[in-house]
Amino acid sequence: MNLDFDAGDHLGPTRIIQVREPGIGLEGLLVIDNIAAGPAIGGLRMAPDVSLAECARLARAMTLKNAAASLAHGGAKSVLVGNPKMPAAEKERLIRAFASALRDCHDYIFGPDMGTDESCMAWVKDETGRAVGLPSELGGIPLDELGATGWGLFQAIREAAPDCELELDGARVVVQGFGAVGRHVARFLAAEGARIVAVSDSRGAIVDPNGLDLECLQELKRAGRSVAELEGGTALAAEQIIDIECDIWIPAARPDVIDERNVDRLRTRLLAEGANIPVTAGAEARLHEKGVLTLPDFIANAGGVICAAMEYRHLSQTAAFDALRDKVRANTRAMLDAARVAGVSPRQAAEQLATTRVEKAMRLKRWSLY
Ligand code: NAD
């Protein structure tokens, strides 16, 4: 595993732990970035090509996301080298061994990420006593099934809509990626009167200016087919979804889908980032310059981690969703107001807000020299 890393900064990392057990092919890392606000929550990622630099970057993103969501949790991330599609028994053995090695890291609460799911979290809980994103049989809230992140994204959009003089009733919405995030945010927006005029998945896009039938789209996905196969709409290549004019454009698929080369093709008033880092920094700056309101990922897609933190406190599904709504709306409002007052982009305002919260929490710690 590549262990290159620069030294970090005044926020963290506070601890980097390497776990190796060559006899069983175990190689992993934990980066605890910052724990001033409380024990860190962050996903366990399993992939063949993970590195220390990536782990540290993801851990920092969690510090900022958790602080921005005003959770009593710091940020961390763990990575495990391996193909997540390896035989289940082998995967269980590796994950259990990794978790067991980190049993005494009480400052870290494991969550699911790429390559891990609720079963993996059940094994981790069994080994360490600490995990979120658990199966419902162990008190977990099924985040993706209920659409926690989609619900949070919807709340952020609802809060931001008046700032760009947008009514959700009748608004035209485009959703890139019809998975756990995309299909739920589409459902919540449609219930508010919005028209979902185009959606895409990895195999294609479908467009209907009169609004797509979300139930039929869900049926297609459940049957393992592409949204582009929907009857009645116009099918396009997946990438062409960028060209569909709308009021709200929602990336909910892959990183870096909007960059400096294609950003000017977007015709929308609001862009709400469901995916992580779907828009490059340069493209975000360009959108800001053009007056397109962009809701940054770590504010708009924090629903999953907020719900996970509520699960950790044993809140019911209803209470967790209510807390999620209140937190995302309050943080979106704080970000938009700060951006307006300071004349900066929403992302700059959100980063400032989150960093200030972490620094304040650090000043309240006994051993902090900050
Ligand atoms: P998912 O796997 O359930 O769905 C992803 C969807 O994107 C699928 O429909 C897939 O076909 C589609 N897709 C892939 N490549 C595409 C392409 N090039 N063009 C169009 N569509 C494409 O994943 P998800 O859980 O919905 O996550 C989506 C994004 O949101 C990821 O970036 C993820 O990191 C981020 N995210 C998810 C959550 C969560 O709670 N699930 C929370 C925060 C952030």
XYZ file of C-alpha atoms and ligand atoms in Angstrom:
414
model
C 0.000 0.000 0.000
C 1.228 3.495 -0.812
C 2.062 5.220 2.488
C 3.171 8.595 1.085
C 1.664 11.418 3.080
C 2.336 15.070 3.805
C 2.298 16.130 7.439
C -1.317 17.273 7.761
C -2.226 20.573 9.413
C -3.456 22.080 12.680
C -6.730 20.121 12.512
C -5.202 16.675 12.092
C -4.682 13.808 11.672
C -4.469 13.045 15.368
C -3.611 9.366 14.819
C -2.607 7.076 11.948
C -2.640 3.347 12.616
C -1.349 0.743 10.204
C -2.565 -2.841 10.622
C -0.635 -5.681 8.971
C -1.019 -9.440 9.371
C 0.819 -10.826 6.325
C -0.057 -14.428 7.205
C -3.725 -13.823 6.407
C -3.265 -11.112 3.758
C -4.480 -8.352 6.055
C -3.323 -4.846 5.237
C -5.258 -1.816 6.408
C -5.092 1.686 7.808
C -7.061 3.875 10.138
C -6.712 7.651 10.005
C -8.386 9.477 12.873
C -8.359 13.059 11.697
C -9.919 15.039 14.530
C -11.819 14.077 17.669
C -12.352 17.446 19.350
C -16.142 17.203 18.981
C -16.335 13.553 20.053
C -15.475 10.057 18.811
C -14.978 10.045 15.066
C -17.483 8.442 12.686
C -16.236 7.415 9.256
C -16.601 4.627 6.752
C -14.544 1.495 6.264
C -13.606 1.321 2.573
C -12.474 -1.930 0.978
C -10.704 -1.659 -2.373
C -7.562 -3.072 -4.013
C -5.907 0.323 -4.524
C -6.380 2.290 -1.297
C -3.582 4.523 0.011
C -2.693 6.572 3.074
C -3.111 9.869 1.214
C -6.632 8.906 0.082
C -7.555 7.675 3.556
C -6.347 10.925 5.144
C -8.241 13.049 2.599
C -11.446 11.091 3.227
C -10.931 11.344 7.008
C -10.645 15.143 6.713
C -13.803 15.256 4.599
C -15.576 13.427 7.439
C -14.266 15.919 10.033
C -15.742 18.772 8.011
C -18.969 16.935 7.152
C -19.635 15.966 10.786
C -18.781 19.457 12.035
C -20.924 21.101 9.363
C -23.812 18.850 10.410
C -23.184 19.915 14.050
C -22.745 16.329 15.203
C -20.847 15.511 18.409
C -18.427 13.460 16.323
C -15.048 13.974 14.771
C -13.883 12.551 11.452
C -11.959 9.402 10.530
C -11.710 6.827 7.775
C -10.354 3.305 7.555
C -9.271 1.393 4.484
C -8.628 -2.261 3.887
C -6.746 -3.614 0.877
C -8.770 -6.242 -1.001
C -11.320 -6.958 -3.667
C -14.723 -6.337 -2.039
C -16.206 -9.089 -4.231
C -13.955 -11.783 -2.696
C -15.716 -14.865 -1.281
C -17.903 -13.898 1.718
C -16.095 -16.140 4.233
C -12.710 -14.620 3.327
C -14.114 -11.094 3.492
C -15.630 -11.773 6.923
C -12.308 -13.134 8.205
C -10.371 -10.068 6.999
C -12.888 -7.542 8.283
C -13.161 -9.267 11.650
C -9.358 -9.402 11.977
C -9.035 -5.708 11.048
C -11.780 -4.665 13.472
C -10.338 -6.820 16.207
C -6.929 -5.146 15.802
C -8.651 -1.768 16.266
C -10.826 -2.907 19.163
C -9.158 -0.519 21.610
C -9.463 2.562 19.369
C -12.478 3.841 21.247
C -12.272 7.172 19.394
C -13.335 5.521 16.155
C -16.831 4.350 15.204
C -16.920 2.291 11.983
C -19.510 2.948 9.278
C -20.143 1.442 5.821
C -18.460 2.840 2.698
C -17.470 1.600 -0.755
C -16.994 -2.178 -0.599
C -18.640 -2.655 2.812
C -22.281 -2.966 3.840
C -24.512 -3.588 6.836
C -23.379 -7.234 7.204
C -19.765 -6.026 7.432
C -20.850 -3.542 10.110
C -22.490 -6.396 12.053
C -19.134 -8.269 12.094
C -17.344 -5.075 13.182
C -19.888 -4.488 15.966
C -19.406 -8.058 17.106
C -15.636 -7.537 17.347
C -15.481 -3.981 18.745
C -18.913 -3.039 20.088
C -18.874 0.094 17.880
C -20.408 0.476 14.412
C -23.195 2.353 12.613
C -25.119 1.385 9.485
C -26.116 -1.897 11.133
C -28.786 -4.372 9.998
C -32.216 -3.583 11.489
C -32.013 -6.795 13.548
C -29.176 -5.120 15.478
C -30.974 -1.789 15.851
C -29.809 -0.310 12.544
C -31.782 2.158 10.436
C -31.775 1.006 6.765
C -30.380 4.273 5.376
C -30.427 3.453 1.665
C -33.767 1.668 1.719
C -35.459 4.627 3.465
C -33.483 7.217 1.505
C -31.796 9.110 4.370
C -29.378 10.959 2.087
C -32.107 11.693 -0.479
C -34.295 13.069 2.312
C -31.486 15.347 3.496
C -30.751 16.481 -0.051
C -34.418 17.302 -0.523
C -34.359 19.397 2.690
C -31.287 21.316 1.499
C -32.989 22.039 -1.854
C -36.204 23.126 -0.134
C -34.265 25.529 2.096
C -32.224 26.942 -0.806
C -35.016 27.260 -3.398
C -36.241 30.719 -2.314
C -32.659 32.019 -2.545
C -32.802 31.513 -6.298
C -36.478 32.446 -6.552
C -37.548 28.916 -7.252
C -40.867 27.250 -6.439
C -40.561 23.483 -6.037
C -44.087 23.051 -7.329
C -43.602 22.757 -11.093
C -39.785 22.967 -10.970
C -38.003 20.893 -13.649
C -35.521 18.456 -12.137
C -32.723 16.411 -13.703
C -31.135 13.563 -11.701
C -27.870 11.943 -12.781
C -27.677 8.478 -11.185
C -30.821 6.651 -10.147
C -29.451 4.753 -7.140
C -29.872 5.018 -3.380
C -29.496 8.815 -3.397
C -30.967 9.755 -6.796
C -34.162 7.743 -6.772
C -35.170 8.935 -3.300
C -34.488 12.626 -3.847
C -36.519 12.366 -7.069
C -39.395 10.803 -5.108
C -39.373 13.503 -2.386
C -39.209 16.343 -4.929
C -41.991 14.852 -7.047
C -44.202 14.645 -3.943
C -43.690 18.402 -3.614
C -44.952 18.987 -7.168
C -41.612 19.025 -9.003
C -41.398 17.466 -12.478
C -38.568 14.961 -12.946
C -37.758 15.626 -16.602
C -34.627 13.470 -17.006
C -32.762 10.753 -15.119
C -29.758 8.616 -15.985
C -27.838 5.581 -14.836
C -24.525 4.119 -15.983
C -26.157 2.715 -19.140
C -28.150 5.672 -20.441
C -30.540 8.565 -19.848
C -34.249 9.103 -20.394
C -35.981 12.444 -20.951
C -39.611 13.567 -20.906
C -40.391 17.298 -20.535
C -43.824 16.373 -19.158
C -42.285 14.428 -16.267
C -41.167 10.810 -15.941
C -43.100 8.056 -14.188
C -40.923 7.316 -11.146
C -42.764 4.108 -10.259
C -42.057 2.629 -13.710
C -38.415 3.721 -13.427
C -38.087 1.968 -10.056
C -39.655 -1.160 -11.579
C -37.054 -1.146 -14.350
C -34.210 -0.817 -11.856
C -35.603 -3.588 -9.662
C -35.638 -5.780 -12.775
C -31.944 -4.990 -13.366
C -32.658 -2.879 -16.451
C -31.635 0.662 -17.366
C -33.780 3.781 -16.915
C -33.148 4.422 -20.637
C -35.494 1.498 -21.426
C -38.551 3.373 -20.108
C -41.308 3.487 -22.712
C -42.659 6.886 -23.696
C -39.554 8.998 -23.078
C -36.612 9.866 -25.300
C -33.534 7.750 -24.633
C -30.104 9.406 -24.761
C -26.527 8.458 -23.941
C -25.844 8.789 -20.192
C -23.461 11.691 -20.649
C -26.044 13.808 -22.535
C -27.995 14.424 -19.356
C -25.708 17.424 -18.819
C -27.434 19.195 -21.726
C -31.009 18.957 -20.445
C -32.341 22.361 -19.439
C -33.910 22.398 -15.979
C -34.298 24.357 -12.731
C -32.547 21.854 -10.451
C -29.676 19.596 -11.586
C -28.689 16.810 -9.193
C -25.495 14.782 -9.630
C -25.998 11.541 -7.660
C -23.556 9.149 -9.315
C -19.786 9.610 -9.657
C -17.061 12.111 -8.680
C -15.864 14.841 -11.086
C -18.747 14.545 -13.582
C -18.779 18.322 -14.069
C -15.458 19.933 -14.856
C -14.129 23.021 -16.602
C -14.693 21.437 -20.023
C -18.407 20.660 -19.711
C -19.644 23.095 -17.037
C -20.909 25.630 -19.568
C -23.261 23.027 -21.040
C -25.320 23.039 -17.820
C -28.500 25.110 -17.980
C -29.922 25.207 -14.467
C -30.539 27.619 -11.591
C -29.705 25.295 -8.705
C -27.212 22.440 -8.523
C -27.501 20.163 -5.478
C -24.558 17.799 -4.954
C -25.854 14.378 -3.943
C -22.659 12.558 -4.946
C -19.319 13.243 -3.275
C -17.130 15.770 -5.172
C -19.217 15.582 -8.379
C -18.067 19.052 -9.504
C -14.416 20.094 -9.729
C -13.302 23.207 -7.831
C -12.816 25.133 -11.102
C -16.282 24.198 -12.360
C -17.863 25.177 -9.034
C -16.164 28.568 -9.268
C -17.506 28.983 -12.806
C -21.064 28.157 -11.675
C -20.783 30.688 -8.854
C -19.602 33.304 -11.343
C -22.601 32.546 -13.566
C -25.048 32.878 -10.667
C -25.948 29.178 -10.418
C -26.531 28.329 -6.756
C -24.483 25.221 -5.888
C -25.153 23.287 -2.686
C -21.842 21.592 -1.775
C -21.700 17.848 -1.123
C -20.697 17.864 2.540
C -23.727 20.026 3.451
C -26.276 18.628 0.987
C -25.499 14.884 1.240
C -24.869 14.697 4.999
C -28.188 12.886 5.569
C -26.592 9.444 5.707
C -24.053 10.283 8.400
C -26.573 12.290 10.428
C -28.945 9.334 10.385
C -26.057 7.004 11.326
C -25.153 9.234 14.291
C -28.793 9.109 15.413
C -28.778 5.317 15.055
C -25.728 5.258 17.368
C -27.842 7.100 19.955
C -30.612 4.486 19.512
C -33.136 6.998 18.150
C -36.167 5.651 16.308
C -36.366 5.986 12.518
C -38.917 8.798 12.839
C -36.852 10.745 15.380
C -33.706 10.238 13.269
C -35.415 11.573 10.125
C -36.790 14.571 12.050
C -33.316 15.356 13.436
C -31.859 14.963 9.955
C -34.380 17.389 8.466
C -33.760 20.019 11.150
C -29.974 19.773 10.961
C -29.707 19.898 7.159
C -32.122 22.804 6.898
C -30.393 24.791 9.668
C -26.930 24.172 8.209
C -28.028 25.015 4.678
C -29.517 28.256 5.931
C -26.407 29.133 7.980
C -24.220 28.447 4.940
C -26.334 30.495 2.512
C -26.600 33.454 4.886
C -22.852 33.409 5.598
C -22.096 33.204 1.872
C -24.313 36.180 1.138
C -22.868 38.331 3.936
C -19.237 37.527 3.051
C -19.799 37.598 -0.712
C -18.269 34.129 -1.143
C -19.465 30.853 -2.642
C -21.607 28.461 -0.559
C -18.687 25.997 -0.420
C -16.287 28.619 0.892
C -18.841 29.646 3.512
C -19.514 26.022 4.512
C -15.806 25.205 4.828
C -15.304 28.273 6.983
C -18.296 27.356 9.143
C -17.130 23.765 9.634
C -13.486 24.713 10.293
C -14.516 27.325 12.853
C -16.625 24.727 14.651
C -13.737 22.246 14.776
C -11.304 24.913 15.977
C -13.721 26.018 18.682
C -14.176 22.421 19.855
C -10.359 22.071 19.914
C -9.959 25.168 22.090
C -12.315 23.581 24.608
C -10.096 20.505 24.949
C -7.800 20.252 27.956
C -4.650 19.268 26.087
C -5.056 21.428 23.053
C -2.323 23.964 22.401
C -4.347 25.438 19.591
P -25.735 3.674 -5.952
O -24.697 2.708 -6.355
O -26.935 3.208 -5.200
O -26.262 4.474 -7.237
C -25.396 5.066 -8.158
C -26.175 5.289 -9.438
O -25.354 6.018 -10.333
C -26.584 4.011 -10.168
O -27.885 4.192 -10.672
C -25.570 3.929 -11.306
O -26.073 3.217 -12.445
C -25.404 5.391 -11.603
N -24.216 5.745 -12.381
C -22.969 5.245 -12.312
N -22.190 5.828 -13.236
C -22.965 6.706 -13.894
C -22.746 7.617 -14.959
N -21.541 7.751 -15.515
N -23.782 8.376 -15.387
C -24.993 8.261 -14.819
N -25.264 7.433 -13.808
C -24.259 6.668 -13.349
O -24.927 4.790 -5.125
P -25.523 5.853 -4.100
O -25.466 5.281 -2.738
O -26.806 6.397 -4.627
O -24.386 6.958 -4.151
C -24.288 7.859 -5.228
C -23.265 8.931 -4.873
O -23.649 9.589 -3.670
C -21.848 8.415 -4.606
O -20.951 9.414 -5.014
C -21.804 8.292 -3.099
O -20.470 8.379 -2.608
C -22.614 9.506 -2.701
N -23.203 9.424 -1.369
C -24.053 8.421 -1.031
C -24.615 8.403 0.237
C -25.596 7.333 0.644
O -26.160 7.453 1.739
N -25.873 6.330 -0.164
C -24.293 9.400 1.170
C -23.430 10.435 0.781
C -22.891 10.441 -0.489
